[in-house]
Short mmCIF file of C-alpha atoms and ligand atoms in Angstrom, two decimals:
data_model
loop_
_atom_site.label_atom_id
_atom_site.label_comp_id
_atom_site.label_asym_id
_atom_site.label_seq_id
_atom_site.Cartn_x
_atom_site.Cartn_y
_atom_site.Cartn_z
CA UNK Z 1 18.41 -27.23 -12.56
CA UNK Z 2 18.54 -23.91 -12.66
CA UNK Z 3 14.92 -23.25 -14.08
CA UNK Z 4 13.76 -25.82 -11.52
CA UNK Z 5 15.81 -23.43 -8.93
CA UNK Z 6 14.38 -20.54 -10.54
CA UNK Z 7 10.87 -21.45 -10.35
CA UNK Z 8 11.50 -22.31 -6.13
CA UNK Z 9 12.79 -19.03 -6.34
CA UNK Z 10 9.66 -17.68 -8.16
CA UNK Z 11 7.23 -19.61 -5.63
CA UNK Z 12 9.11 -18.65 -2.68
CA UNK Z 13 9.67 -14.45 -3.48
CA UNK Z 14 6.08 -13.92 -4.54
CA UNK Z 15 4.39 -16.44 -2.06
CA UNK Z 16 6.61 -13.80 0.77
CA UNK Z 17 5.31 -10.93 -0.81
CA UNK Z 18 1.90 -12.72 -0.44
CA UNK Z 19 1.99 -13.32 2.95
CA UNK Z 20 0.73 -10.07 4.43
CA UNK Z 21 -3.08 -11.18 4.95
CA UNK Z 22 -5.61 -13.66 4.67
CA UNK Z 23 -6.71 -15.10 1.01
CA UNK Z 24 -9.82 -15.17 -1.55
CA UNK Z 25 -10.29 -15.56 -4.98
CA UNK Z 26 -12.91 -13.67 -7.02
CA UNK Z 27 -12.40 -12.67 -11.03
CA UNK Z 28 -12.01 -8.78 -11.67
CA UNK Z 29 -14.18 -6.94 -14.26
CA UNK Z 30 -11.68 -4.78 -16.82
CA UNK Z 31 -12.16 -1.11 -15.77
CA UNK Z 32 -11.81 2.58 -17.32
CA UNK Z 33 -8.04 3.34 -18.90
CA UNK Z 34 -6.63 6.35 -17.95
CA UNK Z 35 -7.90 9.01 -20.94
CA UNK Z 36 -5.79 12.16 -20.96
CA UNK Z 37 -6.45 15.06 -22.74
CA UNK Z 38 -4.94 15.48 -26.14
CA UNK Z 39 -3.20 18.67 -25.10
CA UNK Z 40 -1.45 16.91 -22.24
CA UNK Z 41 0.58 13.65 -24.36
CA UNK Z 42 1.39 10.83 -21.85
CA UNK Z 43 4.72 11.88 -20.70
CA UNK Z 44 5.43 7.89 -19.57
CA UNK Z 45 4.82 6.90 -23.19
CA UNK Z 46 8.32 6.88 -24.42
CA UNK Z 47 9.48 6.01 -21.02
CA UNK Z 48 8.27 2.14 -20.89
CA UNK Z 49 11.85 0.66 -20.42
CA UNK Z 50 12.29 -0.43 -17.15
CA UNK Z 51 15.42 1.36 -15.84
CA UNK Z 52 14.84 4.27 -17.85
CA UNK Z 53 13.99 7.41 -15.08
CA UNK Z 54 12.68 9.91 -17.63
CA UNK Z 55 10.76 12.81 -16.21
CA UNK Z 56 10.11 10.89 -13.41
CA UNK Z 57 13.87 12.02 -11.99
CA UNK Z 58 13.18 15.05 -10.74
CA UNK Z 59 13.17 15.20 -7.46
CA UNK Z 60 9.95 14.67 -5.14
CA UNK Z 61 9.41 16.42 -1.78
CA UNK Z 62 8.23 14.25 1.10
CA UNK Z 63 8.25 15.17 4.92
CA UNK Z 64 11.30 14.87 6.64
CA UNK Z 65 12.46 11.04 7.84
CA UNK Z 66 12.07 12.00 11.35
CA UNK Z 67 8.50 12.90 10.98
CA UNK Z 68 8.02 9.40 9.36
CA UNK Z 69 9.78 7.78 12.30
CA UNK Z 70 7.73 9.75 14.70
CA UNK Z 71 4.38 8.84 12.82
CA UNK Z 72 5.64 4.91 13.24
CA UNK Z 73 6.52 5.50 16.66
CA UNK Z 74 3.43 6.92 17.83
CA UNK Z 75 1.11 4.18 16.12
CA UNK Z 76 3.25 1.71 17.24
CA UNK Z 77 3.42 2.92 20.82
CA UNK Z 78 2.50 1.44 24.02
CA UNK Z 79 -0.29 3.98 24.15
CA UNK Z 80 -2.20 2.64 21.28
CA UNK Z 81 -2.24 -0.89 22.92
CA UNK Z 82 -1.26 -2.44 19.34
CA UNK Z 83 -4.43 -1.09 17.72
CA UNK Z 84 -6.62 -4.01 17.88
CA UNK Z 85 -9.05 -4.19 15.19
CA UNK Z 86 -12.36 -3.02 16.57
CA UNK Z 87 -10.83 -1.56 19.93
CA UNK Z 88 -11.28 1.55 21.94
CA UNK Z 89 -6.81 1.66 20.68
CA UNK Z 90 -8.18 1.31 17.37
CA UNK Z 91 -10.97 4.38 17.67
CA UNK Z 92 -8.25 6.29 18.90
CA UNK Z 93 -5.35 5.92 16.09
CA UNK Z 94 -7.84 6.52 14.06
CA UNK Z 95 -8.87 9.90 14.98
CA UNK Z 96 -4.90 10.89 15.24
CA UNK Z 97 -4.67 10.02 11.39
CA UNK Z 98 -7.57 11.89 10.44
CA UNK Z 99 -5.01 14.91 12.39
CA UNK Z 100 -2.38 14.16 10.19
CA UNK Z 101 -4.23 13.99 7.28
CA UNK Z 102 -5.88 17.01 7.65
CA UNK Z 103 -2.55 18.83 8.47
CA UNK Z 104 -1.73 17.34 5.27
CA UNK Z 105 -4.10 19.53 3.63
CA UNK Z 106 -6.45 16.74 2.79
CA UNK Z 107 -10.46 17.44 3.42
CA UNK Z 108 -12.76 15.25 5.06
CA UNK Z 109 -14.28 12.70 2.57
CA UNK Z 110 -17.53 12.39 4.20
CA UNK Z 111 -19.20 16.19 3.49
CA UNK Z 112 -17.07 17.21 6.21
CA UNK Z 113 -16.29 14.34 8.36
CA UNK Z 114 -13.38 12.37 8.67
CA UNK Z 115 -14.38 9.09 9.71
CA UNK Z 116 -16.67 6.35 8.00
CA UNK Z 117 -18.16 4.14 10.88
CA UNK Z 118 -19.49 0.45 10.21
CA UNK Z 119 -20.01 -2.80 11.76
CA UNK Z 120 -18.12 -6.38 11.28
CA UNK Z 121 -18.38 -9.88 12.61
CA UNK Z 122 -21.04 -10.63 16.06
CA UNK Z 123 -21.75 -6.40 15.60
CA UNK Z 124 -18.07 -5.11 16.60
CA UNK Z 125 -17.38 -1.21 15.31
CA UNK Z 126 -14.41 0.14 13.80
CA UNK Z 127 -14.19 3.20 11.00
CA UNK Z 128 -12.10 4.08 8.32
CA UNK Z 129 -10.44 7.56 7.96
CA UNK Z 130 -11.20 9.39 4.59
CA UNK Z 131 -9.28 12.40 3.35
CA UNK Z 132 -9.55 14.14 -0.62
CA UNK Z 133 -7.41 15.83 -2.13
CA UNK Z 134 -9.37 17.28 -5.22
CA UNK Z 135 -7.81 17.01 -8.74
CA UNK Z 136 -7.04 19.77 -10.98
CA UNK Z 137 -9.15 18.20 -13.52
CA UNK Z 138 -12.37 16.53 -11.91
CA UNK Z 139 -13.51 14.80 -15.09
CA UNK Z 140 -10.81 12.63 -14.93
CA UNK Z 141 -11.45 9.85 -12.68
CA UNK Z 142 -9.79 9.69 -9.34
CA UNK Z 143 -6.97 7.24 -7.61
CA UNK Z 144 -7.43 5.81 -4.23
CA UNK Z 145 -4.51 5.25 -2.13
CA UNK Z 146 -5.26 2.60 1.00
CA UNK Z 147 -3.19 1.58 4.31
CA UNK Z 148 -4.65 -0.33 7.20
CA UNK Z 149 -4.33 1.32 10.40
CA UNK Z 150 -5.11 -1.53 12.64
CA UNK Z 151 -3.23 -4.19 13.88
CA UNK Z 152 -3.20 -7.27 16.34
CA UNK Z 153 -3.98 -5.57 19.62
CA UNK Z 154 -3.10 -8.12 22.88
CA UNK Z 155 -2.45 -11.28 21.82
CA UNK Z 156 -1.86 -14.24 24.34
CA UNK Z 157 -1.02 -11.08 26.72
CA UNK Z 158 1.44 -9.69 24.80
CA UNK Z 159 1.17 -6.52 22.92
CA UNK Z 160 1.75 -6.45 19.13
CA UNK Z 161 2.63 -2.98 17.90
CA UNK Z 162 2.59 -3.58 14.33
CA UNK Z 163 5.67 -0.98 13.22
CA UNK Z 164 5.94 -2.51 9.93
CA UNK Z 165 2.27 -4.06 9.92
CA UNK Z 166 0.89 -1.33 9.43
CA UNK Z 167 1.80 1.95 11.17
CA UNK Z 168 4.59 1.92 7.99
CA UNK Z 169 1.76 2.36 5.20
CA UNK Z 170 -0.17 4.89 7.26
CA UNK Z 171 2.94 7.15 7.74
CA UNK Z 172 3.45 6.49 3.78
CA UNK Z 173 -0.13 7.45 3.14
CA UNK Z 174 -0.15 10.61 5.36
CA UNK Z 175 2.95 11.44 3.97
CA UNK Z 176 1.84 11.12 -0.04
CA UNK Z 177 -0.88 13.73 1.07
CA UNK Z 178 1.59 16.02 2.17
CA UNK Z 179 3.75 15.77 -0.49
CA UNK Z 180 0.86 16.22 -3.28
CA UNK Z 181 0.52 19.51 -1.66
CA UNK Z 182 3.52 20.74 -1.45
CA UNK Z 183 4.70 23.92 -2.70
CA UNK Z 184 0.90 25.07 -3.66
CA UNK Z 185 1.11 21.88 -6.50
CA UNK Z 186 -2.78 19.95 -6.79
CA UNK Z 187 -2.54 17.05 -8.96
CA UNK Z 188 -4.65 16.46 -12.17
CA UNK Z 189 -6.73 13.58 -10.79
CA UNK Z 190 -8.48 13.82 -7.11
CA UNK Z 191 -6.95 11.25 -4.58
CA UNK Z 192 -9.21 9.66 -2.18
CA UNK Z 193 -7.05 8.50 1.04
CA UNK Z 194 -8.66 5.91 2.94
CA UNK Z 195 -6.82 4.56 6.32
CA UNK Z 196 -8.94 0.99 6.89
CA UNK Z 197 -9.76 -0.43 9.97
CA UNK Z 198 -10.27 -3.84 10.54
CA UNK Z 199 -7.90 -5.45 8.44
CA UNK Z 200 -6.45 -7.62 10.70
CA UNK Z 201 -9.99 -8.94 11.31
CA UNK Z 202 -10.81 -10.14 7.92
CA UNK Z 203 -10.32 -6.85 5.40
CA UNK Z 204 -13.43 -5.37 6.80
CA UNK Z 205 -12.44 -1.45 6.73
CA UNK Z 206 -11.98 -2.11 2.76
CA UNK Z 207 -14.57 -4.30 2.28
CA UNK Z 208 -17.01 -1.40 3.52
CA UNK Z 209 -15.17 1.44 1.99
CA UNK Z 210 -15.82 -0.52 -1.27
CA UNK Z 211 -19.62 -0.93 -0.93
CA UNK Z 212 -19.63 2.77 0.27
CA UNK Z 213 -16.76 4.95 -1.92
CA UNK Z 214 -17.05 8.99 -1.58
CA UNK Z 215 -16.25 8.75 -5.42
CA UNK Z 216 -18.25 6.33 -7.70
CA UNK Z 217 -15.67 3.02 -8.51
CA UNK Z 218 -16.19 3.34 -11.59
CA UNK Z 219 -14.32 6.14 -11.74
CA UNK Z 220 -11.40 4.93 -9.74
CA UNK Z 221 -8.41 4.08 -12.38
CA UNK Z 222 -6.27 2.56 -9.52
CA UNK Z 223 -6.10 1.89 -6.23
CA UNK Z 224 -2.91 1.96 -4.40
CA UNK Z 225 -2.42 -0.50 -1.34
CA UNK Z 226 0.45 0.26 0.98
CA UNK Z 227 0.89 -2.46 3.65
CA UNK Z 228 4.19 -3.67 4.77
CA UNK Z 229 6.41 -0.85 3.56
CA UNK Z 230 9.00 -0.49 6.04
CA UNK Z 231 11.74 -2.60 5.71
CA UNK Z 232 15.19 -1.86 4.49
CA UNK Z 233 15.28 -5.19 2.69
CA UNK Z 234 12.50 -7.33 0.44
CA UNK Z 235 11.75 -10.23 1.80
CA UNK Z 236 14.21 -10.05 4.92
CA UNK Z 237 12.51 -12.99 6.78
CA UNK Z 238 15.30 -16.20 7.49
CA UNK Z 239 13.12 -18.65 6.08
CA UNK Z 240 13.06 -16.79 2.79
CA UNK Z 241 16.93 -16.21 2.63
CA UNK Z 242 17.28 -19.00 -0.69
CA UNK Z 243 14.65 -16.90 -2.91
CA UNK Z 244 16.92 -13.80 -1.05
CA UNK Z 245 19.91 -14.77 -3.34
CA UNK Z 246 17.72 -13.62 -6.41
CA UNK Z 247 16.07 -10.79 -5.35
CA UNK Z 248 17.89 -7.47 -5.61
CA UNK Z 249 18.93 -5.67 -2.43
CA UNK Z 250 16.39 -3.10 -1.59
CA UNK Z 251 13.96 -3.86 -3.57
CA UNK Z 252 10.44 -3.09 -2.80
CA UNK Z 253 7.56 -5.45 -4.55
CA UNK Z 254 4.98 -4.77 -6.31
CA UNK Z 255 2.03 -6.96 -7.43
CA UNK Z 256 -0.73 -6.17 -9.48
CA UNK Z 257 -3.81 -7.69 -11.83
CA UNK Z 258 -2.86 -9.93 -14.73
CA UNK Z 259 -2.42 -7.63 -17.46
CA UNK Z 260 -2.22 -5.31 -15.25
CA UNK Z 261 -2.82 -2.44 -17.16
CA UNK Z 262 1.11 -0.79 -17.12
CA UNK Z 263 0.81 -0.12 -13.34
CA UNK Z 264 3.68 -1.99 -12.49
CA UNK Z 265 5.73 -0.57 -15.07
CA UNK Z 266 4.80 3.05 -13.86
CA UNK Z 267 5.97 1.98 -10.40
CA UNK Z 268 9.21 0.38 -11.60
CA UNK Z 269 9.98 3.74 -13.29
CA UNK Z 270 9.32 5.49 -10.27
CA UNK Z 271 11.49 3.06 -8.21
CA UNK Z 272 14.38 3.75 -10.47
CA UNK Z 273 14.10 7.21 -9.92
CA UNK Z 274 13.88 6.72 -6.42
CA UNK Z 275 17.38 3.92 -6.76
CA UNK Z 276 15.94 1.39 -5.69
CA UNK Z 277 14.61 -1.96 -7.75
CA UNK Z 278 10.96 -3.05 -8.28
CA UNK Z 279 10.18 -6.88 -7.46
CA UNK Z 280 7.43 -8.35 -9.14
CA UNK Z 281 6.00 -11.29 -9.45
CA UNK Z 282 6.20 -11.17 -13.45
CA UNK Z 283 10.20 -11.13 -12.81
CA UNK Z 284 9.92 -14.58 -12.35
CA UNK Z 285 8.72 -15.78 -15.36
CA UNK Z 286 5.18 -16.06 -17.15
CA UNK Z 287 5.78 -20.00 -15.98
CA UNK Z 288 6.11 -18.67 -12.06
CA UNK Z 289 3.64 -16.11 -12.57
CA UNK Z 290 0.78 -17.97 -13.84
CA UNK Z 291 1.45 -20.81 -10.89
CA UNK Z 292 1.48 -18.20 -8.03
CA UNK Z 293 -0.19 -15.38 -9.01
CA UNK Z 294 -3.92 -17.50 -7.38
CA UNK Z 295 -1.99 -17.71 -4.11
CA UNK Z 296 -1.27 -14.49 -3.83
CA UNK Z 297 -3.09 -11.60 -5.87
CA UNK Z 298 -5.89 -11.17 -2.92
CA UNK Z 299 -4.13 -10.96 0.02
CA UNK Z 300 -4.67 -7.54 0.99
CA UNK Z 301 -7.22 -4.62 1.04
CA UNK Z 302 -6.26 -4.57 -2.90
CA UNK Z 303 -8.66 -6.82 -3.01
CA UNK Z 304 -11.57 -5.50 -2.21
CA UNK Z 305 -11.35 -3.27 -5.28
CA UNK Z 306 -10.54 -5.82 -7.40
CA UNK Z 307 -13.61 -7.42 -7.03
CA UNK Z 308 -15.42 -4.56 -8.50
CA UNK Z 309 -12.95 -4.32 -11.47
CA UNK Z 310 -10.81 -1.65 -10.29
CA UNK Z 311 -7.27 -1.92 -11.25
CA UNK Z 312 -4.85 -2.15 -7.98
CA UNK Z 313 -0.86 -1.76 -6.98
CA UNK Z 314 0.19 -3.28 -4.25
CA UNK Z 315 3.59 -1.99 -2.68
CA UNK Z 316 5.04 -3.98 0.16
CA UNK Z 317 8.80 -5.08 1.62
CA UNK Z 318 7.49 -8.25 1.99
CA UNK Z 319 7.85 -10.54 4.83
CA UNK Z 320 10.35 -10.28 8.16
CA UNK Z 321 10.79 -12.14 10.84
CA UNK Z 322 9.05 -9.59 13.16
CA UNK Z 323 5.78 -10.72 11.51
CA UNK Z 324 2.49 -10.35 13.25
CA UNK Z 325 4.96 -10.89 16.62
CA UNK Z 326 5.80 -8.41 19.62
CA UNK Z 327 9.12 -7.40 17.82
CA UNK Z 328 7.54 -5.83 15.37
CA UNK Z 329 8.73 -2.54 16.42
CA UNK Z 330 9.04 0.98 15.33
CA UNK Z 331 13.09 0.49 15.88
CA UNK Z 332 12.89 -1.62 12.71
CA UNK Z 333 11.41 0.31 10.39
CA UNK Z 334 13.12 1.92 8.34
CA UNK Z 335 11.67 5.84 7.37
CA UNK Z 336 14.03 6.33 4.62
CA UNK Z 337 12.09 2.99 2.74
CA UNK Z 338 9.12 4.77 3.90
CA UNK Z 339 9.56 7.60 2.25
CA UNK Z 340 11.05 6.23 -0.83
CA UNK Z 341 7.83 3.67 -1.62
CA UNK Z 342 6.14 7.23 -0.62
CA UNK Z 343 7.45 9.35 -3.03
CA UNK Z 344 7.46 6.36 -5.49
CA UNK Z 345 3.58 7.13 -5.55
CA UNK Z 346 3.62 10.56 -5.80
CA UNK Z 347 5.52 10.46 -8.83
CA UNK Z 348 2.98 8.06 -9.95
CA UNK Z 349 -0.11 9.98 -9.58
CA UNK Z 350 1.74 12.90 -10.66
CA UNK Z 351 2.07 11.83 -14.45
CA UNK Z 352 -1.86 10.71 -14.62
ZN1 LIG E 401 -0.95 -5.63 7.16
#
């Protein structure tokens, strides 16, 4: 009974965590390890327990809650029309995050502009916004770090701000750039920041960024995905509330490929530093794993990375009831979670 309950459990969690956006399936290529100099030992090595904090305690700077609220607020405002993939709304959010990220201290990724243009569907435009922050060390390889910008627009006549889906990640990825920065710090490997557009439409802001990188993929040794990352709770939607009774209070998930390559790990380290507990979908069981992992592993602009073999973590607070409806408001999201799935990266991409 309770391994049958277990396994529901298994299903339901991950298949929530899934949920964010549409699904494909395509088989990833293995890609480049992380090599470090052999002056500079892997300071995670001895640190592979989950629970243990290690280095990764110290404490991380990250703009102030209020300016994360504010961020939220402002995408998810009535101004912005609910940023409808391919809209005038959309054009316009987009050239407010290239601001922030150049406040940041990021530089334009495309030899000095901002904003990478293309086409989707019956010839409808959008853009992506690309900052770089350049790595101490540019031999090493690079991360990129992804949050769609876009959202539903006017459905049905009603306006759907996406707060949590996605103006959360894009404060979160604004905010990482910021916090690299800080205090004069640069870190070892350059971080490409790409805000997508289109995702709501199919994943098309990715999907182009992919064919079109600043930095060669193979290169890339992760990319982070940010989408969903504003709720207090995981998986706070009703009709989730029996797989709720497993999965520790505020957690934040993380998925990644099979194998995964120790990503997870590194983020579960970095959530225990930040007190709060990692879901993932390996929690469940190699059983639950292998029977969800096809429903849910491309469901995001994680995916197109991984299908040209680049490694990806996926952070998210899962599913809400708020979902892809008009009450997905900025008054839900949380800015402390924010902040903490923010600095959770930061403290990733610090020990590369
Ligand atoms: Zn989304």
């Amino acid at each position: 009974m309770r391994w049958r309950r277990r396994v529901w459990a298994g299903v339901v969690a991950t298949h929530a965590l899934a949920c964010v956006a549409g699904c494909r399936d395509s088989g990833p290529a293995p890609a480049p390890a992380v090599t470090r100099p052999a002056s500079q030992p892997d300071p995670w090595a001895e640190h592979q327990a989950p629970g243990d904090a290690g280095p990764a305690a110290e404490p991380v700077w990250f703009p102030a809650e209020d300016v994360v609220a504010a961020q939220v607020a402002e995408l998810a405002g009535p101004a912005l029309r609910g940023r409808g993939s391919g809209t005038a709304d959309e054009r316009r959010a987009a050239d407010r995050v290239a601001q922030w990220m150049q406040e940041a201290g990021a530089e334009p990724g495309l030899s000095g502009r901002w904003l990478q243009p293309f086409t989707f569907e019956d010839g409808r435009t959008s853009q992506n916004v690309v900052g770089v922050i350049v790595g101490s060390d540019p031999a090493a390889g690079h991360v990129v770090v992804g949050a769609h910008y876009d959202h539903l627009g006017e459905v049905d006549g009603r306006i759907h701000p996406g707060a949590d889906d996605n103006a959360s990640g894009v404060a979160g990825l604004v905010g990482i750039a910021a916090a690299l920065f800080h205090a004069g710090q640069r870190p070892r490997l350059t971080v490409v920041l790409v805000a997508f557009g289109a995702e709501e439409a199919g994943l098309h802001g990715s999907a182009h960024y992919a064919a079109n990188p600043v930095r060669p993929l193979d290169r890339a040794v992760v990319m982070v995905n940010l989408d969903m990352i504003g709720r207090p709770e995981f998986l706070s939607a009703a009709e989730y509330r029996l797989a709720r009774l497993l999965v520790p209070a505020r957690g934040i998930g993380a998925i990644t490929a099979p194998g995964g390559g120790g990503w997870v790990e590194r983020a579960r380290v970095a959530a225990v530093a930040e007190g709060r507990p990692l879901v993932s979908a390996g929690d469940f069981g190699s059983t639950v794993e292998a029977a969800i992992r096809p429903l849910v592993e491309y469901r995001g602009d994680h995916r197109s990375f991984a299908v040209h073999g680049v490694p990806y973590l996926w952070l998210s607070t899962s599913m809400h009831d708020d979902y892809h409806r008009p009450s997905d408001t900025a008054d839900r999201v949380d800015p402390g979670t924010v902040a903490a799935v923010g600095r959770m990266v930061v403290r990733v991409i610090r020990a590369l």
